Amino acid sequence: MGRPPPLLPLCASVSLLGGLTFGYELAVISGALLPLQLDFGLSCLEQEFLVGSLLLGALLASLVGGFLIDCYGRKQAILGSNLVLLAGSLTLGLAGSLTWLVLGRSVVGFAISLSSMACCIYVSELVGPRQRGVLVSLYEAGITVGILLSYALNYALADTPWGWRHMFGWATAPALLQSLSLLFLPAGADETTAHKDLIPLQGGEAPKLGLGRPRYSFLDLFRARDNMRGRTTVGLGLVLFQQLTGQPNVLCYASTIFGSVGFHGGSSAVLASVGLGAVKVAATLTAMGLVDRAGRRALLLAGCAFMALSVSGIGLVSFAVPMDSGPSCLAVPNATGQTGLPGDSGLLRDSSLPPMPRNNEDQREPILSTVKKTKPHPRSGDPSAPPQPALSSALPGPPLPTQGHALLRWTALLCLMVFVSAFSFGFGPVTWLVLSEIYPVEIRGRAFAFCNSFNWAANLFISLSFLDLIGTIGLSWTFLLYGLTAVLGLGFIYLFVPETKGQSLAEIDQQFQKRRFAPSFGHRQNSTGIQYSRIEVSAAS
């Protein structure tokens, strides 16, 4: 009787392995791109196209994946995405030209985007309120672990002939293990035949679904019916502020900041990738421990506040201490023959490890900023271009190695660590947890996918505008602008995002139906301050 339900570890494995696959596929290109460039003679434009091809598939999945999830079910969508991933990985492993590489990466992008949406929804519906926050957040932890695993395999296979084929192929291992776990789990909470299986996970309260369940069309997301417009505002606000705070672009200066405090060359690459990766893992694990105790709102508010302070701190420091212009595909090759790669920094010309991709999370945004950094832009590190005044707001040349400058550089490093940690226990895991909770089950897949498409679109906008923004207002003011955006995001969360911890999905739905969308929504709200009556969805509803 005291043993945990046997299905609970299976749900945890589905979430963790899904995130691990997502993170691995996002980061593996950083180590595979150099041997691909050597084997196929890729130009800068071709590298951009290859790296960005994953985005094409991911965007397509975010547009059509919601309908697949709602029509065929969450479990079938995950299994189907794993089959698509297997096909994409096989295409990459056997590719003999750039065309097949781009096709394989596009297929893989579609698969991981569809799987990411279906996994979060599937797990949130299967488990009860006390486990939902931990298990859905486990997906985010899996992403970071997958990124670190890709670094390790990239490093181990760097000198192996055709090692990039093995790099792409290993992504199928966690996907196959996830499919195996799914075979022992029910199809989903929306099927009456699965109710018996869900009782252990839901703590004895299986949902009762009647024949008269409400039906929603896609346009209902923008209507006042059941406060769907308010739910969509909350979902879109979270994903937009997650991106508009500039997290992927701030991370592209990670190696530069590490190098500025004395960690040059290979050691800077190791710290920028493994060091920040370890920080993200620790912060995500902290979020997992607190999300069902402190609550979703508390983590979002704390994370956004620390992001605002830390990114503003980096901006203020860069007024006094100029930084490198950042990554560029047109970097001058070093003695080892390594050229600047997407994600590479001017301080990493002789790096022995793949540079850290712009990762967030999401979940869901690293590759986009990488695409922009490879653009042959005269302001992004072209050695023939004049010095970029915007990147050294106060000093025209390299600063003298004074004690004051050393202190400022260490301050910038500390701010970077705080920024990465704040994102990883706030926006990183909690955004997708809230999205999987706030919509009715009948439209949850389409609503989640709709918000996810804005996540990718906002990432694309932030990435494409980054260099132009720096050229217009300077690096320091760009980071300060991100800080101001984080402050606005803090206000949005405080006013509009409700607390959902400790509530069943039916209670959360009831909470949204009873409250109209207003500026006071979520104000001083907690799960104990509102009285709920246990509801049963039946034909009368």
XYZ file of C-alpha atoms in Angstrom:
541
model
C 0.000 0.000 0.000
C 2.858 2.376 0.744
C 4.586 1.794 -2.593
C 4.145 4.468 -5.308
C 1.751 3.639 -8.126
C 3.591 1.716 -10.851
C 2.286 4.057 -13.552
C 3.799 7.140 -11.959
C 7.428 6.266 -12.853
C 6.279 5.574 -16.408
C 4.766 9.066 -16.642
C 8.025 10.498 -15.305
C 10.026 8.581 -17.926
C 7.778 9.839 -20.734
C 8.322 13.438 -19.629
C 12.066 13.105 -18.997
C 12.859 11.152 -22.169
C 10.743 13.496 -24.284
C 12.680 16.488 -22.983
C 15.988 14.675 -23.392
C 15.241 13.996 -27.053
C 14.208 17.617 -27.589
C 17.346 19.032 -25.968
C 19.669 16.615 -27.728
C 18.286 17.416 -31.172
C 18.500 21.156 -30.547
C 22.136 21.070 -29.440
C 23.649 18.292 -31.550
C 24.048 20.581 -34.561
C 26.667 22.643 -32.682
C 29.090 19.711 -32.752
C 28.051 18.250 -36.102
C 28.302 21.467 -38.103
C 32.106 21.642 -38.298
C 32.595 18.113 -39.725
C 29.619 18.707 -42.012
C 31.248 21.886 -43.246
C 34.474 20.012 -43.957
C 32.769 17.023 -45.619
C 30.332 18.989 -47.770
C 32.158 22.329 -48.132
C 29.237 24.296 -46.720
C 29.211 28.055 -47.162
C 27.920 30.436 -44.500
C 24.544 30.645 -46.230
C 24.297 26.866 -46.470
C 25.165 26.546 -42.780
C 22.393 29.007 -41.981
C 19.948 27.031 -44.067
C 20.920 23.734 -42.450
C 20.728 25.079 -38.907
C 17.461 26.900 -39.582
C 15.802 23.977 -41.349
C 14.832 22.522 -37.981
C 12.810 25.688 -37.413
C 10.815 25.116 -40.584
C 9.612 21.755 -39.361
C 8.991 23.060 -35.854
C 6.875 25.937 -37.145
C 4.844 23.567 -39.294
C 4.241 21.309 -36.304
C 3.112 24.235 -34.179
C 0.556 25.164 -36.859
C -0.944 21.728 -37.526
C 0.162 19.733 -34.499
C -2.654 20.947 -32.275
C -5.276 19.479 -34.576
C -3.387 16.169 -34.667
C -3.178 16.076 -30.874
C -6.882 16.812 -30.401
C -8.076 14.514 -33.190
C -5.894 11.449 -32.657
C -5.057 11.784 -28.977
C -1.961 12.698 -26.995
C -0.450 9.221 -26.808
C -0.850 8.554 -30.521
C 0.676 11.958 -31.308
C 3.773 11.145 -29.244
C 4.157 7.698 -30.801
C 3.661 9.169 -34.261
C 6.223 11.912 -33.615
C 8.752 9.277 -32.532
C 8.229 7.432 -35.815
C 8.759 10.692 -37.691
C 11.892 11.323 -35.602
C 13.187 7.872 -36.516
C 12.659 8.622 -40.203
C 14.373 12.008 -39.884
C 17.356 10.565 -38.000
C 17.714 7.802 -40.588
C 17.667 10.420 -43.343
C 20.380 12.410 -41.579
C 22.508 9.362 -40.881
C 22.468 8.284 -44.525
C 22.508 11.784 -46.075
C 24.914 12.296 -48.948
C 24.071 15.888 -49.843
C 22.925 19.150 -48.318
C 19.404 18.573 -49.655
C 18.992 15.377 -47.650
C 20.519 17.009 -44.566
C 18.028 19.881 -44.735
C 15.146 17.468 -45.292
C 16.223 15.330 -42.336
C 16.578 18.305 -40.000
C 13.168 19.645 -41.068
C 11.550 16.280 -40.358
C 13.281 16.107 -36.973
C 12.115 19.653 -36.174
C 8.520 18.680 -36.902
C 8.844 15.597 -34.699
C 10.322 17.243 -31.611
C 7.930 20.199 -31.781
C 4.892 17.914 -31.986
C 6.240 15.672 -29.235
C 6.988 18.593 -26.915
C 3.389 19.801 -27.067
C 1.835 16.353 -26.760
C 4.097 15.290 -23.858
C 3.268 18.268 -21.649
C -0.473 17.893 -22.264
C -0.458 14.106 -21.883
C 1.384 14.087 -18.568
C -0.630 16.988 -17.129
C -3.871 15.138 -17.848
C -2.783 11.781 -16.471
C -1.415 12.788 -13.088
C -3.105 14.428 -10.137
C -2.631 17.979 -8.827
C 0.086 16.997 -6.360
C 2.354 15.461 -9.005
C 1.473 17.523 -12.073
C 3.910 20.373 -11.510
C 6.882 18.103 -10.850
C 6.273 15.730 -13.731
C 5.578 18.394 -16.358
C 8.627 20.378 -15.190
C 10.647 17.194 -15.576
C 10.381 17.765 -19.329
C 12.379 20.976 -18.964
C 15.010 19.172 -16.902
C 15.227 16.562 -19.652
C 15.924 19.294 -22.205
C 18.962 20.524 -20.298
C 20.239 17.007 -19.681
C 19.828 16.286 -23.404
C 21.875 19.360 -24.264
C 24.696 18.303 -21.932
C 24.538 14.761 -23.325
C 24.894 16.103 -26.857
C 28.009 18.032 -25.795
C 29.533 14.868 -24.366
C 28.801 12.773 -27.462
C 29.935 15.539 -29.804
C 33.233 15.719 -27.951
C 33.659 11.926 -27.914
C 32.889 11.585 -31.639
C 34.741 14.699 -32.800
C 37.685 12.728 -34.254
C 35.654 9.742 -35.454
C 35.350 9.360 -39.244
C 31.796 10.301 -40.237
C 31.136 10.921 -36.572
C 28.322 13.351 -37.368
C 26.253 10.424 -38.645
C 26.506 8.789 -35.228
C 25.682 12.102 -33.524
C 22.375 12.333 -35.374
C 21.609 8.652 -34.968
C 21.903 8.525 -31.185
C 18.824 10.764 -30.870
C 16.653 7.736 -31.573
C 17.668 5.992 -28.328
C 15.616 8.129 -25.865
C 12.722 8.274 -28.357
C 12.567 4.472 -28.526
C 12.697 4.190 -24.725
C 9.888 6.732 -24.463
C 7.769 4.737 -26.915
C 8.353 1.625 -24.822
C 7.112 3.430 -21.693
C 4.016 4.653 -23.537
C 2.959 1.090 -24.336
C 2.176 0.556 -20.641
C 0.221 3.800 -20.180
C -3.447 4.545 -20.976
C -4.376 6.467 -24.082
C -5.453 9.527 -22.117
C -7.850 11.019 -19.608
C -10.371 11.865 -22.314
C -11.232 8.240 -23.057
C -13.890 6.601 -20.921
C -12.271 3.192 -21.283
C -9.117 4.472 -19.597
C -10.785 5.708 -16.418
C -9.917 2.604 -14.428
C -6.239 3.003 -15.270
C -6.220 6.666 -14.302
C -7.556 6.175 -10.782
C -4.137 5.476 -9.199
C -2.621 8.544 -10.823
C -5.479 10.894 -10.074
C -5.571 9.916 -6.401
C -8.838 8.052 -6.731
C -10.680 10.762 -8.668
C -11.125 9.720 -12.247
C -12.824 12.313 -14.425
C -16.380 11.585 -15.434
C -16.975 12.434 -19.031
C -20.455 12.552 -20.427
C -21.786 12.609 -23.954
C -22.697 16.276 -23.650
C -19.205 17.671 -23.358
C -18.854 21.162 -24.839
C -17.302 21.485 -28.263
C -14.913 24.259 -29.141
C -13.757 25.562 -32.480
C -10.421 27.245 -33.029
C -12.102 30.664 -33.186
C -13.450 30.132 -29.675
C -9.932 30.932 -28.422
C -10.698 34.590 -29.144
C -14.247 34.711 -27.812
C -15.691 35.448 -24.400
C -17.245 31.999 -24.103
C -15.973 30.312 -20.924
C -13.438 33.142 -20.719
C -11.430 31.600 -23.547
C -10.184 35.029 -24.564
C -8.751 35.533 -21.096
C -7.028 32.147 -21.162
C -5.509 32.910 -24.559
C -4.261 36.258 -23.292
C -2.535 34.525 -20.380
C -0.977 31.894 -22.664
C 0.227 34.326 -25.319
C 1.509 36.762 -22.713
C 3.664 34.103 -21.090
C 5.245 32.814 -24.306
C 5.828 36.330 -25.682
C 7.447 37.689 -22.538
C 9.495 34.499 -22.312
C 11.078 35.417 -25.661
C 11.013 39.222 -25.555
C 13.251 39.239 -22.483
C 16.020 38.246 -24.920
C 17.157 35.049 -23.213
C 18.650 33.340 -26.304
C 20.453 36.505 -27.370
C 21.890 37.155 -23.923
C 23.321 33.643 -23.903
C 25.200 34.279 -27.147
C 27.510 36.485 -25.064
C 28.123 33.779 -22.467
C 31.501 32.783 -23.905
C 32.502 36.448 -24.220
C 31.717 37.107 -20.568
C 33.581 33.995 -19.453
C 36.557 35.051 -21.540
C 36.511 38.574 -20.088
C 37.246 37.255 -16.598
C 40.229 35.232 -17.777
C 38.834 31.952 -19.127
C 40.119 32.111 -22.688
C 40.157 29.559 -25.474
C 39.020 26.045 -24.734
C 38.386 26.661 -21.033
C 35.947 29.429 -21.915
C 34.028 27.052 -24.204
C 33.895 24.365 -21.522
C 32.591 26.769 -18.901
C 30.125 28.443 -21.247
C 28.590 25.101 -22.217
C 29.018 22.693 -19.330
C 29.097 25.370 -16.616
C 25.925 27.122 -17.681
C 24.332 23.782 -18.458
C 24.968 22.642 -14.897
C 23.494 25.909 -13.608
C 20.375 25.329 -15.699
C 19.997 21.775 -14.425
C 20.321 22.891 -10.807
C 17.813 25.722 -11.291
C 15.330 23.454 -13.066
C 15.562 20.854 -10.309
C 14.943 23.638 -7.802
C 11.837 24.654 -9.748
C 10.621 21.056 -9.724
C 10.877 20.988 -5.939
C 9.073 24.294 -5.479
C 6.462 24.395 -8.241
C 3.872 22.418 -6.250
C 4.791 24.123 -2.953
C 5.477 27.771 -3.681
C 3.234 27.730 -6.745
C 3.435 28.731 -10.379
C 2.890 32.458 -9.826
C 5.602 32.685 -7.186
C 8.216 31.066 -9.448
C 7.224 33.201 -12.428
C 7.326 36.411 -10.386
C 10.652 35.596 -8.746
C 12.234 34.416 -11.981
C 11.090 37.438 -13.969
C 12.256 39.856 -11.256
C 15.734 38.319 -11.118
C 15.915 38.283 -14.924
C 15.130 42.011 -15.009
C 17.818 42.809 -12.430
C 20.508 40.559 -13.895
C 20.148 41.492 -17.575
C 20.048 45.167 -16.601
C 23.230 44.550 -14.616
C 24.959 43.126 -17.692
C 23.836 46.167 -19.665
C 25.192 48.594 -17.076
C 28.508 46.766 -16.846
C 28.924 46.820 -20.622
C 28.828 50.644 -20.513
C 32.222 50.557 -18.766
C 33.644 47.283 -20.087
C 33.294 46.777 -23.864
C 32.443 43.300 -25.102
C 33.174 41.393 -28.257
C 30.732 41.673 -31.131
C 29.774 38.039 -30.637
C 29.427 35.103 -32.996
C 30.050 35.275 -36.703
C 30.254 32.759 -39.500
C 32.915 34.885 -41.192
C 35.450 34.577 -38.391
C 39.073 34.137 -39.445
C 40.111 30.467 -39.223
C 42.612 29.624 -36.528
C 45.619 27.394 -36.613
C 43.514 24.293 -36.157
C 41.394 25.102 -39.164
C 38.235 25.761 -37.174
C 36.129 28.542 -38.556
C 33.580 30.544 -36.671
C 30.459 28.459 -36.342
C 26.950 29.366 -35.335
C 27.195 29.958 -31.651
C 30.923 30.593 -31.813
C 32.427 33.653 -30.180
C 35.488 35.662 -30.993
C 37.122 34.228 -27.882
C 36.637 30.630 -28.953
C 38.624 30.337 -32.168
C 40.592 27.357 -30.829
C 37.773 25.776 -28.894
C 37.982 22.040 -28.432
C 34.325 21.722 -27.449
C 31.232 22.736 -29.352
C 29.989 26.142 -28.264
C 26.819 26.384 -26.304
C 23.718 26.870 -28.424
C 21.271 29.543 -27.441
C 19.158 27.439 -25.236
C 16.228 27.999 -23.308
C 14.574 26.332 -22.797
C 11.775 25.574 -24.169
C 12.096 24.976 -24.379
C 12.012 25.851 -27.506
C 14.214 28.659 -28.808
C 17.935 27.849 -29.180
C 18.272 27.289 -32.907
C 16.674 30.554 -33.955
C 19.281 32.826 -32.493
C 21.949 30.580 -33.970
C 20.621 31.242 -37.446
C 20.959 34.957 -37.055
C 24.449 34.804 -35.659
C 25.702 33.105 -38.812
C 24.454 35.853 -41.076
C 27.335 37.535 -42.944
C 26.562 40.884 -41.359
C 29.233 43.620 -41.330
C 28.420 44.312 -37.694
C 28.753 40.716 -36.490
C 32.485 40.277 -36.447
C 33.659 40.713 -40.059
C 37.387 41.411 -39.686
C 37.259 43.826 -42.628
C 34.530 45.906 -41.044
C 35.338 48.958 -38.927
C 35.146 48.631 -35.146
C 31.579 48.494 -33.892
C 31.051 51.479 -31.608
C 27.735 50.141 -30.406
C 29.452 47.253 -28.689
C 31.751 49.487 -26.683
C 29.472 52.199 -25.491
C 31.972 54.011 -23.306
C 35.474 53.076 -24.445
C 36.753 53.148 -28.041
C 39.358 50.427 -27.510
C 40.265 47.533 -25.243
C 40.158 48.514 -21.589
C 43.191 48.577 -19.400
C 43.399 45.589 -17.036
C 42.542 47.597 -13.946
C 41.190 46.123 -10.750
C 37.938 48.005 -11.259
C 37.406 46.478 -14.684
C 38.139 43.005 -13.319
C 35.476 43.509 -10.651
C 32.975 44.660 -13.260
C 33.664 41.615 -15.418
C 33.084 39.265 -12.508
C 29.879 41.202 -11.819
C 28.791 40.564 -15.400
C 29.561 36.865 -14.961
C 27.499 36.754 -11.760
C 24.618 38.525 -13.513
C 24.790 35.985 -16.322
C 24.581 33.100 -13.855
C 21.602 34.741 -12.126
C 19.893 35.374 -15.467
C 20.276 31.748 -16.590
C 19.109 30.446 -13.208
C 16.117 32.805 -13.079
C 14.921 31.740 -16.512
C 15.385 28.068 -15.663
C 13.209 28.134 -12.535
C 10.696 30.636 -13.897
C 9.730 31.039 -17.536
C 11.575 27.894 -18.645
C 9.478 25.159 -17.005
C 6.451 27.048 -15.665
C 5.236 28.584 -18.930
C 4.574 25.183 -20.478
C 3.106 23.834 -17.260
C 0.557 26.667 -17.115
C -0.291 26.252 -20.808
C -1.048 22.575 -20.235
C -3.436 23.457 -17.391
C -5.545 26.459 -18.337
C -7.462 25.235 -21.415
C -10.429 22.821 -21.579
C -9.487 19.317 -22.622
C -11.501 19.536 -25.852
C -9.314 22.307 -27.299
C -6.144 21.957 -25.236
C -4.007 20.616 -28.074
C -4.942 23.353 -30.548
C -4.613 26.087 -27.918
C -1.201 24.840 -26.798
C 0.008 24.653 -30.408
C -1.325 28.138 -31.165
C 0.668 29.638 -28.300
C 3.700 27.558 -29.250
C 3.623 29.004 -32.772
C 3.864 32.494 -31.275
C 6.788 31.270 -29.199
C 8.708 30.303 -32.340
C 7.639 33.463 -34.186
C 8.706 35.728 -31.324
C 12.042 33.936 -31.133
C 12.544 34.521 -34.839
C 11.729 38.227 -34.435
C 14.090 38.658 -31.489
C 16.894 36.836 -33.265
C 16.532 38.654 -36.579
C 16.366 42.065 -34.900
C 19.276 41.518 -32.511
C 22.206 42.753 -34.609
C 20.214 45.650 -36.051
C 19.083 46.634 -32.565
C 22.669 46.602 -31.326
C 23.742 48.699 -34.303
C 20.997 51.232 -33.588
C 21.062 51.686 -29.819
C 24.171 49.790 -28.711
C 24.730 46.594 -26.747
C 24.239 48.189 -23.337
C 20.909 49.769 -24.201
C 19.795 46.532 -25.863
C 20.304 44.622 -22.619
C 18.612 47.419 -20.666
C 15.669 47.177 -23.076
C 15.442 43.475 -22.289
C 15.453 44.408 -18.607
C 12.564 46.821 -19.154
C 10.659 44.095 -21.006
C 11.191 41.774 -18.042
C 9.727 44.454 -15.748
C 6.656 44.653 -17.998
C 6.447 40.873 -17.904
C 6.557 41.010 -14.116
C 3.554 43.320 -14.129
C 1.684 41.073 -16.550
C 2.247 38.003 -14.383
C 1.206 39.853 -11.227
C -2.016 41.138 -12.749
C -3.189 38.382 -15.036
C -1.664 34.961 -14.315
C -3.639 32.925 -11.746
C -2.278 30.400 -9.287
C -3.092 26.815 -10.277
C -1.109 24.739 -7.784
C -2.988 22.045 -5.896
C -6.031 22.236 -8.182
C -7.400 19.626 -10.512
C -7.781 20.510 -14.169
C -11.550 20.685 -13.652
C -11.128 23.181 -10.808
C -8.786 25.307 -12.900
C -11.348 25.301 -15.699
C -14.045 26.310 -13.222
C -11.847 29.101 -11.901
C -11.453 30.602 -15.378
C -15.144 30.271 -16.188
C -16.198 32.129 -13.038
C -13.763 35.005 -13.492
C -13.813 37.453 -16.341
C -10.574 38.737 -17.745
C -9.773 41.943 -15.890
C -6.663 43.731 -14.575
C -7.343 42.327 -11.127
C -7.213 38.753 -12.425
C -4.726 36.816 -10.336
C -4.180 39.661 -7.881
C -3.214 38.195 -4.523
C -4.732 34.983 -5.606
C -3.812 31.585 -4.226
C -5.237 28.141 -4.190
C -6.396 28.437 -0.608
C -8.091 31.799 -0.948
C -10.903 30.588 -3.189
C -13.542 28.083 -2.265
C -14.236 25.400 -4.830
C -16.931 22.848 -5.141
C -15.993 19.535 -6.669
C -17.564 19.443 -10.119
C -18.420 16.571 -12.389
C -18.518 17.042 -16.123
C -21.620 15.340 -17.362
C -24.286 15.710 -19.957
C -25.811 18.546 -17.971
C -22.662 20.633 -18.357
